[in-house]
XYZ file of C-alpha atoms in Angstrom:
682
model
C -4.573 18.480 6.216
C -1.122 17.132 4.431
C 0.475 21.045 4.176
C 0.519 21.183 7.580
C 1.668 17.926 8.647
C 4.744 17.910 6.132
C 5.588 21.946 6.923
C 6.200 21.029 10.230
C 7.923 18.235 9.324
C 10.041 20.407 6.841
C 11.272 22.681 9.740
C 11.444 19.912 12.223
C 14.259 18.731 9.500
C 15.534 22.191 8.812
C 16.013 22.056 12.749
C 17.936 19.304 13.181
C 20.501 19.292 10.461
C 20.989 23.825 11.301
C 20.690 23.192 15.104
C 23.031 20.879 16.578
C 26.275 23.289 14.355
C 25.344 26.618 15.463
C 24.800 25.325 19.985
C 28.668 23.093 18.776
C 30.039 25.928 16.964
C 28.719 28.817 19.432
C 29.724 26.932 22.829
C 32.947 24.614 21.622
C 34.192 26.196 18.527
C 35.263 24.397 15.710
C 35.977 20.454 15.547
C 39.385 20.949 14.808
C 42.079 24.144 15.120
C 44.838 22.640 13.694
C 47.111 19.730 13.500
C 48.407 18.435 17.420
C 52.392 19.739 18.336
C 54.768 17.498 19.165
C 54.615 18.290 23.199
C 50.985 17.367 22.588
C 51.296 14.108 21.646
C 53.695 13.368 24.133
C 51.204 15.011 26.766
C 48.359 13.332 25.447
C 50.524 9.628 25.400
C 51.151 10.680 29.361
C 47.691 11.798 30.131
C 45.098 10.530 28.245
C 42.136 11.155 29.906
C 41.791 14.854 30.615
C 39.010 17.063 30.816
C 40.516 19.110 27.283
C 40.792 15.737 25.433
C 37.501 14.222 26.867
C 35.712 17.530 25.053
C 37.470 17.493 22.017
C 36.330 13.511 21.499
C 32.538 14.416 22.707
C 32.853 17.060 20.092
C 34.544 15.252 17.285
C 32.051 12.583 18.349
C 28.630 14.635 18.167
C 29.970 16.246 14.077
C 29.941 12.561 13.548
C 26.724 12.165 14.161
C 25.695 14.936 12.564
C 27.107 14.114 9.215
C 25.574 10.532 9.250
C 22.292 12.589 9.477
C 23.495 15.077 6.853
C 23.950 12.503 4.335
C 21.002 10.172 5.248
C 19.175 13.259 4.020
C 21.253 14.533 1.860
C 21.016 10.976 -0.698
C 16.895 10.787 0.571
C 16.301 13.456 -1.827
C 18.719 12.609 -4.631
C 16.780 9.633 -4.770
C 13.814 11.439 -4.563
C 15.089 14.175 -7.185
C 16.074 11.451 -9.087
C 12.808 9.646 -9.383
C 11.312 13.187 -10.274
C 13.576 13.332 -13.034
C 12.668 9.329 -14.616
C 9.023 10.068 -13.948
C 9.394 14.107 -16.352
C 10.785 11.963 -18.653
C 8.471 9.459 -18.880
C 5.452 12.274 -19.082
C 4.140 11.670 -22.540
C 3.834 15.384 -23.757
C 0.971 16.285 -26.485
C 1.744 16.700 -29.971
C 1.821 19.398 -31.691
C -2.282 19.178 -33.333
C -2.725 17.292 -30.259
C -2.367 20.571 -28.688
C -4.067 22.072 -31.350
C -7.195 20.021 -30.925
C -6.971 20.217 -27.710
C -7.290 23.826 -27.952
C -9.929 24.483 -30.358
C -11.851 21.771 -28.093
C -11.506 24.136 -25.298
C -12.839 26.840 -27.056
C -15.694 25.178 -28.675
C -16.686 24.319 -24.445
C -15.680 27.106 -23.275
C -18.121 29.184 -26.104
C -21.205 26.951 -25.752
C -23.596 27.898 -23.213
C -23.774 24.319 -21.381
C -27.563 22.601 -21.382
C -28.662 18.992 -18.808
C -29.624 16.985 -20.829
C -31.416 14.032 -19.419
C -32.159 10.840 -21.611
C -34.881 8.412 -19.997
C -33.508 4.624 -20.405
C -35.438 1.726 -21.384
C -36.301 -0.837 -19.083
C -35.246 -4.160 -20.503
C -34.479 -7.517 -19.550
C -30.587 -7.858 -19.950
C -29.764 -10.530 -21.664
C -26.192 -11.179 -20.840
C -23.038 -9.293 -19.284
C -22.835 -4.982 -20.711
C -19.856 -3.186 -21.344
C -20.653 0.750 -20.859
C -18.634 3.007 -22.078
C -18.562 5.716 -19.992
C -15.477 8.712 -19.512
C -13.883 7.423 -15.833
C -13.445 9.500 -13.093
C -10.965 10.165 -10.834
C -12.735 7.921 -7.709
C -13.310 5.278 -10.366
C -12.864 1.585 -9.348
C -9.522 -0.090 -10.372
C -5.587 0.603 -10.474
C -5.923 1.370 -13.668
C -3.577 2.120 -16.785
C -0.061 3.338 -17.463
C 1.841 2.171 -20.238
C -1.029 0.519 -22.108
C -1.705 -1.463 -18.622
C -2.922 -2.876 -15.477
C -1.376 -3.272 -12.073
C -2.928 -5.551 -10.075
C -1.519 -6.673 -6.795
C 1.380 -9.125 -7.570
C 1.657 -7.676 -11.140
C 0.540 -6.302 -14.353
C -1.142 -6.841 -17.145
C -0.945 -5.814 -20.718
C -4.511 -4.361 -21.950
C -5.450 -7.481 -24.288
C -4.372 -9.804 -21.696
C -6.660 -8.000 -19.382
C -9.758 -7.874 -21.417
C -8.986 -11.837 -22.869
C -9.623 -12.033 -18.677
C -12.640 -10.567 -18.561
C -14.296 -12.557 -21.926
C -13.323 -15.796 -19.468
C -14.792 -14.596 -16.441
C -17.689 -13.076 -18.430
C -18.284 -16.734 -20.165
C -18.373 -18.553 -16.924
C -20.397 -16.457 -15.334
C -22.509 -17.331 -18.629
C -21.673 -21.122 -18.009
C -23.392 -21.357 -14.474
C -26.543 -19.241 -16.151
C -26.387 -21.955 -18.310
C -25.981 -24.791 -16.350
C -28.339 -24.202 -13.495
C -31.456 -26.275 -12.987
C -34.769 -24.079 -11.272
C -35.421 -25.642 -8.476
C -33.149 -28.610 -8.142
C -33.539 -29.110 -4.266
C -30.048 -30.564 -3.982
C -28.606 -27.971 -5.496
C -26.001 -26.368 -3.452
C -25.309 -23.450 -5.006
C -21.322 -23.231 -4.569
C -21.324 -22.093 -7.845
C -22.532 -18.508 -6.954
C -18.994 -18.194 -5.595
C -17.606 -15.276 -6.732
C -14.226 -15.269 -8.622
C -10.443 -15.383 -7.252
C -9.787 -11.671 -6.172
C -7.160 -10.757 -8.702
C -9.535 -11.233 -11.871
C -12.056 -9.099 -9.380
C -8.881 -6.200 -9.194
C -8.815 -7.059 -12.957
C -13.158 -6.826 -13.800
C -12.869 -3.254 -11.443
C -10.083 -2.208 -13.525
C -11.568 -2.736 -16.686
C -15.150 -2.043 -15.318
C -15.835 1.536 -16.349
C -13.411 1.725 -18.994
C -13.766 4.257 -21.491
C -12.456 2.585 -24.004
C -15.528 -0.553 -25.410
C -14.790 -4.094 -24.761
C -15.034 -5.722 -27.730
C -14.401 -8.504 -28.563
C -11.162 -9.027 -27.282
C -7.967 -10.291 -30.767
C -5.038 -12.274 -30.400
C -2.922 -10.990 -27.699
C -0.557 -9.359 -28.659
C 2.065 -10.059 -26.136
C 2.383 -13.586 -28.343
C 2.604 -12.060 -31.787
C 5.419 -9.894 -30.466
C 7.288 -12.127 -28.391
C 7.106 -14.754 -31.494
C 8.155 -11.846 -33.976
C 10.826 -10.284 -31.579
C 12.462 -14.359 -30.079
C 16.231 -14.936 -31.723
C 15.652 -18.270 -33.809
C 16.220 -21.522 -32.033
C 15.072 -19.943 -28.723
C 16.169 -17.335 -25.871
C 17.172 -18.354 -22.081
C 15.953 -15.610 -19.312
C 17.769 -14.688 -16.741
C 17.323 -11.640 -14.085
C 14.896 -11.171 -11.372
C 11.943 -10.480 -13.366
C 12.578 -14.539 -15.834
C 10.357 -16.515 -13.132
C 7.421 -13.313 -13.280
C 7.497 -12.365 -17.421
C 7.563 -17.031 -17.651
C 4.372 -16.458 -15.539
C 2.780 -13.964 -17.555
C 4.141 -15.714 -20.796
C 2.010 -18.339 -19.506
C -0.874 -17.032 -18.693
C -1.023 -14.727 -21.781
C -0.471 -17.695 -24.289
C -3.107 -19.717 -22.205
C -5.845 -17.230 -22.727
C -4.780 -15.983 -25.783
C -5.625 -20.082 -26.826
C -8.601 -20.393 -25.010
C -10.834 -18.384 -27.078
C -7.994 -18.442 -30.258
C -7.074 -21.925 -31.144
C -4.041 -20.803 -33.299
C -2.146 -20.228 -30.369
C -0.463 -23.981 -28.503
C 1.855 -24.352 -25.263
C 4.021 -27.227 -24.389
C 5.840 -27.155 -21.009
C 7.763 -29.473 -18.953
C 6.928 -30.670 -15.649
C 9.461 -28.293 -14.065
C 9.437 -25.555 -15.743
C 5.390 -25.390 -14.325
C 6.522 -26.164 -10.702
C 9.448 -23.358 -11.254
C 6.176 -21.174 -12.195
C 3.201 -22.374 -10.300
C 4.952 -23.906 -7.328
C 2.303 -26.537 -5.214
C -0.317 -25.908 -7.670
C 1.363 -26.849 -10.863
C 0.822 -30.614 -10.270
C -3.226 -30.233 -9.496
C -3.575 -27.138 -11.819
C -1.711 -28.494 -15.011
C -4.140 -31.943 -15.345
C -6.705 -29.037 -16.240
C -5.026 -26.568 -18.316
C -5.368 -26.639 -22.178
C -1.073 -27.212 -22.165
C 0.883 -29.763 -22.816
C 3.093 -31.011 -20.307
C 6.452 -33.753 -21.112
C 9.484 -34.823 -19.863
C 11.937 -33.952 -21.767
C 12.971 -31.846 -24.521
C 12.392 -34.907 -27.067
C 8.953 -35.445 -26.729
C 8.339 -31.589 -27.197
C 10.455 -31.512 -30.078
C 7.689 -34.284 -31.711
C 5.124 -32.357 -30.638
C 6.583 -29.090 -32.187
C 6.912 -31.171 -35.757
C 3.528 -33.301 -35.094
C 1.676 -30.193 -35.310
C 3.381 -28.548 -37.990
C 2.741 -30.809 -40.124
C -0.980 -31.195 -39.215
C -1.066 -27.535 -39.519
C 0.932 -27.185 -43.163
C 1.668 -30.972 -44.598
C 2.737 -30.076 -48.055
C 4.723 -27.028 -46.955
C 8.827 -27.199 -47.093
C 9.116 -23.917 -44.757
C 11.622 -21.647 -44.752
C 13.252 -18.402 -42.914
C 11.426 -15.981 -44.773
C 8.046 -16.640 -44.305
C 8.872 -17.287 -40.444
C 6.264 -14.557 -39.477
C 3.456 -15.577 -41.731
C 3.569 -18.498 -40.132
C 4.076 -17.280 -36.969
C 0.842 -15.417 -37.370
C -1.214 -18.366 -38.593
C -0.409 -20.813 -35.633
C 1.612 -19.906 -33.015
C 3.637 -22.693 -30.738
C 5.561 -21.118 -27.751
C 7.889 -24.001 -25.777
C 8.601 -22.873 -22.399
C 11.347 -25.078 -20.004
C 13.458 -24.412 -17.044
C 17.624 -24.564 -17.171
C 17.795 -28.046 -16.295
C 15.815 -29.633 -18.961
C 16.976 -32.141 -21.329
C 21.011 -32.704 -21.873
C 22.934 -31.467 -24.790
C 21.092 -33.931 -27.550
C 17.540 -33.090 -26.767
C 18.600 -29.472 -27.076
C 19.859 -29.191 -29.845
C 16.241 -31.715 -31.122
C 14.564 -29.291 -30.040
C 16.995 -26.075 -31.458
C 16.086 -27.914 -35.187
C 12.527 -28.335 -34.643
C 12.168 -24.338 -33.675
C 14.139 -22.970 -36.283
C 11.735 -26.057 -38.907
C 8.384 -24.665 -37.432
C 8.678 -21.073 -36.337
C 7.652 -21.884 -32.566
C 9.411 -19.699 -29.321
C 11.482 -21.520 -26.883
C 11.825 -19.935 -23.665
C 13.958 -21.232 -21.354
C 13.905 -19.938 -17.289
C 17.258 -19.708 -16.870
C 20.652 -19.717 -19.050
C 20.044 -21.217 -22.717
C 23.115 -23.064 -23.531
C 22.193 -23.072 -27.151
C 21.509 -19.798 -27.895
C 21.205 -16.375 -26.205
C 20.374 -15.619 -23.187
C 18.289 -12.608 -22.646
C 17.808 -10.575 -18.970
C 14.572 -9.781 -17.777
C 13.668 -7.309 -14.896
C 10.854 -7.139 -13.258
C 8.622 -4.562 -14.688
C 8.555 -6.965 -17.552
C 10.932 -5.747 -20.135
C 13.304 -8.083 -21.890
C 16.794 -6.904 -22.399
C 19.249 -7.746 -25.123
C 22.815 -7.391 -23.963
C 23.924 -6.926 -27.663
C 21.038 -4.167 -28.327
C 21.625 -1.170 -26.759
C 18.009 -0.917 -25.859
C 14.709 -2.613 -24.896
C 13.653 -5.852 -26.980
C 10.056 -5.693 -27.489
C 7.055 -4.949 -25.691
C 6.686 -4.705 -22.055
C 5.664 -8.310 -21.283
C 2.706 -9.359 -18.543
C 4.734 -10.350 -15.661
C 2.409 -12.192 -12.265
C 3.585 -13.515 -8.705
C 2.631 -17.113 -8.089
C -1.116 -16.484 -6.404
C -1.624 -14.069 -9.286
C -0.979 -16.343 -11.777
C -2.862 -19.121 -9.893
C -5.871 -17.011 -9.975
C -5.636 -15.948 -13.285
C -5.247 -20.060 -14.198
C -8.264 -21.213 -12.052
C -10.492 -19.133 -14.293
C -9.833 -21.206 -17.298
C -9.078 -24.954 -15.855
C -11.459 -26.887 -16.175
C -13.996 -27.863 -12.842
C -12.386 -30.899 -11.182
C -15.340 -33.510 -11.580
C -17.238 -34.257 -8.887
C -18.503 -37.557 -7.594
C -21.537 -39.338 -8.342
C -22.244 -37.090 -11.012
C -25.125 -34.203 -11.771
C -28.121 -35.107 -10.141
C -31.467 -34.723 -12.356
C -33.581 -31.468 -11.338
C -36.309 -32.630 -9.384
C -39.292 -30.524 -10.345
C -42.123 -29.590 -7.547
C -46.184 -29.127 -8.227
C -46.134 -26.257 -6.037
C -44.454 -22.530 -6.216
C -42.470 -22.990 -2.586
C -40.212 -20.168 -1.826
C -37.060 -19.969 -3.513
C -34.175 -20.506 -0.602
C -32.917 -16.824 -0.177
C -29.673 -16.354 -1.480
C -29.156 -13.153 -1.352
C -25.766 -11.884 1.503
C -27.394 -11.256 4.694
C -25.439 -9.741 8.230
C -26.842 -10.963 11.238
C -25.983 -6.961 13.672
C -28.681 -5.254 11.868
C -32.094 -6.017 10.814
C -33.472 -5.404 7.998
C -35.875 -2.635 6.968
C -39.026 -3.439 6.842
C -41.381 -2.098 4.063
C -44.556 -2.931 6.209
C -43.988 1.026 8.303
C -41.884 3.112 6.101
C -42.966 6.189 4.691
C -45.896 6.957 2.832
C -44.491 8.981 0.525
C -41.016 9.111 -0.049
C -39.332 11.745 -1.646
C -36.140 9.558 -2.235
C -36.459 6.617 -4.736
C -33.090 3.955 -6.139
C -34.018 1.929 -9.146
C -31.380 -0.490 -8.568
C -32.761 -2.940 -10.730
C -31.640 -2.233 -14.611
C -30.177 1.275 -14.914
C -29.321 2.327 -11.369
C -30.725 5.508 -10.871
C -31.571 7.727 -7.678
C -34.880 9.227 -8.180
C -35.743 12.858 -5.539
C -39.479 13.658 -6.735
C -40.006 11.320 -9.661
C -36.851 13.793 -11.344
C -33.691 11.860 -12.037
C -31.037 13.265 -9.350
C -26.894 13.240 -10.503
C -24.727 11.863 -9.143
C -21.972 13.511 -10.182
C -18.801 10.350 -8.787
C -18.840 6.875 -10.124
C -17.835 5.480 -6.580
C -20.686 7.327 -5.130
C -22.924 5.662 -7.307
C -21.412 2.230 -6.330
C -21.446 3.060 -3.486
C -25.622 3.422 -3.097
C -25.901 0.181 -4.842
C -24.200 -1.764 -3.200
C -26.031 -0.474 -0.018
C -29.111 -1.048 -1.592
C -28.297 -4.816 -2.089
C -27.081 -5.269 1.249
C -29.737 -3.789 3.017
C -28.042 -4.405 6.568
C -25.496 -2.096 5.748
C -21.705 -2.286 4.865
C -18.473 -1.106 7.079
C -15.184 0.972 4.830
C -13.342 -2.524 4.546
C -16.294 -4.584 3.293
C -17.341 -1.457 0.953
C -13.219 -0.573 -0.292
C -13.161 -4.424 -1.080
C -15.665 -4.255 -3.277
C -15.062 -1.034 -5.011
C -11.524 -1.383 -5.510
C -10.833 -4.605 -4.709
C -7.169 -5.957 -5.196
C -5.929 -2.167 -3.864
C -4.695 -1.782 -0.429
C -6.761 -0.265 2.141
C -5.160 1.900 3.821
C -4.941 4.372 0.241
C -8.225 3.654 -0.170
C -10.055 4.941 2.782
C -9.667 8.524 2.046
C -11.753 8.426 -1.731
C -14.504 6.425 -0.378
C -14.902 9.195 2.928
C -14.478 11.811 -0.058
C -17.373 9.659 -2.911
C -19.461 9.184 0.735
C -19.691 13.180 1.289
C -19.770 14.151 -1.508
C -22.553 11.760 -2.157
C -24.480 12.505 1.033
C -23.743 16.315 0.296
C -26.021 16.147 -3.324
C -28.788 14.253 -1.318
C -28.779 16.527 1.627
C -28.778 20.002 -0.706
C -30.882 18.224 -3.344
C -33.146 16.946 -0.643
C -32.590 17.740 3.040
C -33.035 14.006 3.345
C -30.598 12.378 5.344
C -30.645 9.375 2.807
C -27.146 7.070 5.052
C -27.427 6.427 7.814
C -23.267 5.652 9.958
C -23.604 4.244 12.958
C -20.421 2.502 14.238
C -18.673 2.747 10.937
C -21.566 1.085 9.293
C -23.346 2.552 6.634
C -26.956 1.932 5.380
C -29.310 3.384 3.590
C -32.557 4.839 5.866
C -35.470 3.081 4.724
C -37.579 5.781 6.436
C -35.855 8.451 3.435
C -35.414 6.308 0.304
C -37.505 3.786 -1.694
C -35.679 0.884 -2.710
C -37.164 -1.575 -5.926
C -34.892 -4.398 -5.032
C -36.442 -4.677 -1.685
C -39.879 -4.488 -3.113
C -38.941 -7.387 -5.161
C -37.811 -9.162 -1.744
C -40.609 -8.087 0.248
C -43.422 -9.345 -2.273
C -41.060 -13.078 -2.675
C -41.589 -12.682 1.297
C -45.609 -12.428 0.990
C -45.797 -14.721 -2.420
C -43.743 -17.346 -0.039
C -45.992 -16.522 3.393
C -49.760 -16.155 1.860
C -52.014 -19.262 1.881
C -54.809 -17.824 -0.628
C -54.526 -16.692 -4.278
C -50.846 -18.125 -4.318
C -50.580 -18.144 -8.410
C -51.438 -14.476 -8.045
C -48.964 -13.184 -5.588
C -45.823 -14.723 -7.604
C -46.936 -13.003 -10.796
C -47.186 -10.417 -8.664
C -43.143 -11.232 -8.011
C -42.551 -11.721 -11.595
C -44.190 -8.075 -12.210
C -41.569 -6.497 -9.989
C -38.788 -7.503 -11.285
C -38.115 -5.470 -14.810
C -34.119 -6.003 -15.358
C -31.602 -7.659 -13.944
C -29.770 -6.489 -10.497
C -27.782 -2.822 -11.950
C -27.942 -4.342 -15.252
C -25.541 -2.007 -17.125
C -23.227 -1.973 -14.484
C -20.042 -4.612 -14.850
C -18.890 -4.773 -11.341
C -17.448 -7.857 -9.896
C -19.056 -8.219 -7.044
C -22.668 -7.665 -8.760
C -22.218 -11.468 -10.267
C -22.949 -13.908 -7.080
C -25.884 -11.485 -6.276
C -27.225 -10.605 -9.333
C -27.644 -14.694 -10.400
C -28.932 -15.332 -7.129
C -31.905 -12.854 -7.619
C -32.061 -14.282 -11.508
C -32.404 -17.659 -9.805
C -35.034 -16.651 -7.819
C -37.154 -15.435 -9.956
C -36.728 -17.827 -13.148
C -37.686 -20.504 -10.036
C -40.599 -18.703 -9.734
C -41.713 -19.501 -13.812
C -40.203 -22.893 -13.615
C -42.786 -23.875 -10.818
C -46.023 -21.839 -11.365
C -45.933 -23.610 -14.865
C -44.919 -26.803 -14.014
C -48.169 -26.169 -11.885
C -50.192 -24.855 -14.950
C -52.523 -26.950 -15.620
C -53.140 -24.788 -19.459
C -50.480 -25.680 -21.223
C -50.730 -22.644 -23.338
C -49.997 -20.441 -20.112
C -47.034 -23.078 -19.323
C -45.485 -22.039 -21.730
C -46.185 -18.109 -21.453
C -44.705 -17.982 -18.400
C -41.396 -19.669 -19.420
C -41.182 -17.425 -22.318
C -40.728 -15.261 -19.582
C -37.873 -16.638 -18.286
C -36.450 -17.452 -21.334
C -36.805 -13.157 -21.635
C -35.232 -12.584 -18.471
C -32.090 -15.582 -18.761
C -32.082 -16.571 -22.570
C -28.611 -18.662 -21.722
C -30.253 -21.425 -19.024
C -30.764 -24.791 -20.811
C -33.188 -26.303 -18.766
C -35.909 -23.191 -19.464
C -35.107 -24.035 -23.369
C -35.145 -28.051 -22.432
C -38.545 -27.294 -20.212
C -39.708 -24.946 -23.066
C -39.929 -27.329 -25.923
C -41.223 -30.377 -24.214
C -44.002 -28.023 -23.798
C -44.586 -26.951 -27.066
C -43.909 -30.965 -28.613
C -47.076 -31.823 -25.866
C -49.002 -28.715 -28.701
C -47.906 -30.758 -30.825
C -46.136 -27.040 -32.493
C -42.291 -28.831 -33.305
C -41.691 -26.532 -35.637
C -41.798 -23.893 -32.810
C -39.875 -26.372 -30.327
C -37.045 -26.761 -33.190
C -37.122 -23.334 -33.923
C -36.952 -22.524 -29.936
C -33.413 -24.689 -30.599
C -32.356 -23.204 -33.280
C -32.061 -19.835 -31.872
C -31.194 -21.340 -28.353
C -28.111 -22.602 -30.145
C -27.323 -19.459 -31.887
C -27.329 -17.149 -28.628
C -24.686 -19.479 -27.500
C -22.870 -18.872 -30.442
C -23.039 -15.766 -30.296
C -22.116 -15.616 -26.777
C -18.970 -17.967 -27.399
C -20.313 -21.109 -25.800
C -21.174 -23.640 -29.019
C -17.979 -24.747 -28.172
C -17.357 -24.754 -24.633
C -14.156 -26.407 -23.027
C -17.189 -26.628 -19.676
C -19.184 -29.406 -21.998
C -16.472 -30.673 -24.003
C -13.528 -30.330 -21.310
C -10.282 -29.842 -22.622
C -7.636 -32.160 -22.336
C -4.455 -31.081 -20.457
C -2.230 -33.859 -22.003
C 0.602 -35.405 -19.484
C 3.420 -36.915 -21.862
C 5.869 -39.782 -20.044
């Protein structure tokens, strides 16, 4: 429906440009018929306000207004043409080899008969976050990649930095799983809060990425920066100086978070200029060193270098090799230090190959210009210097840094968990909406044709056969509505599927995905599975059956039953085959998935505590460990049961396997268990 409006706008613009000149030329004629004679000038001076002079003045004014309008339109057209030509110049064209390969692939595709093959995915309990490799569809989450990077609200991240962010986010949830105490009545579950919006936007952008999310390597931006910056440091000026400084801060800290060969030293003034009011509170919790002056920074640079290479006298020829082994970055502001301190720091940086970046003019070396897109411009070079760097505003940088910041210590210390002798109903922690009643399973149609599995790999079944959902956003909607039985409005759906992007640009994509999904279900079975009332969408429990709803109903039944409670709680465990949408990495899933998982392991611990037979108690704890292999309390409880049974060898084996699990996940040398020290010198 856009092209009719655009056509009408174009016709109106043409009429506005061509209409006034035609009217003026037809009724009045040209604005100037020649220069006035001396007699006409004298007559005008003697009697300026005549009908003829007023008509001429109004005619000239009308022509001037039209000229201003024509000038404005012409400038807008030129700007559009310039932007289009710039986009065409950046458009990557296929190489001859790529074109040949594409042609051969197309011929092969059109020459082979297509066969639909459905592969059943085994349902197993997830042992951690899984990165699913699928082909990204146009309606997939995120305003993803261009120039090998990701756009978020408030900046741009290189892809390797985004991978570091997603890895750190996964570690946050693994730590929460590890530190949870099942059946701890005093726990407030504040650790189920969602991660900051910028983190969610990065996660969503990479959630359905076609690239595998392997363990991220050290940040390319840090390596490239150390190699490209001149010895002795450089100053950054321009519109992108502070955004690039924040991007450098985030890139260095995330690289050092997983690879300790990268360290960052900054001054209080530089950190305050980058992070604003959050600098003091956040800086104490970050793995960086904060100094008061440049002399202290120079001493730390020398000390770190001597610790790394105590018997080596470095030379300028091996600067890159030393930078590859240990990357030191010194980030300071223009006002930091006097001339002697600057000289001292320059000497230290040249000797140790440390990268010195000043936010402003640098008196001891060159000053480069940074644009708002993250490109550095050396005034002595004709082209851009180095790759595009990460650029962030204060809000985005604060969101990302909060991900790796050490939590503030809570007063009073941790509270010891209290085991309950009998299984009580777990606290419901799933999101609830008070505007609608939740679906009940007692009055459902006995034989529903549609079944939605969301525990494990999400799948929609029609009469027991998988129903293909073409759009990834459509499957996303199904899982979200299954996890929110009371429904969701348009804003909630768009915020969940495309976090961090403006809603106004996503409404059409949401409606397209919903229309396609409802059409697919209607064409296959003729069932209205999704209701839409008052701008709220919800799954119709009369036509669709959801395994998560059955799990919640089983928990409610076990909590209210008075007889044969053990069998009722065992039925709950049997109704939990795997984690919620275990093969998906959508950011909104984590709190709900963890809340559901905690309900199940709470049941395991409660049943094991009330079980008089230690062998059965251990089997119940084993079931909990299969559901959450990262939880420390489950392993401690199971180890105590094995020790009580006298099987010390099995207890030691269980402990060793748990340590190996933590090591594989990156939790063996965890900053949460062993807080990093943000050193403030001065």
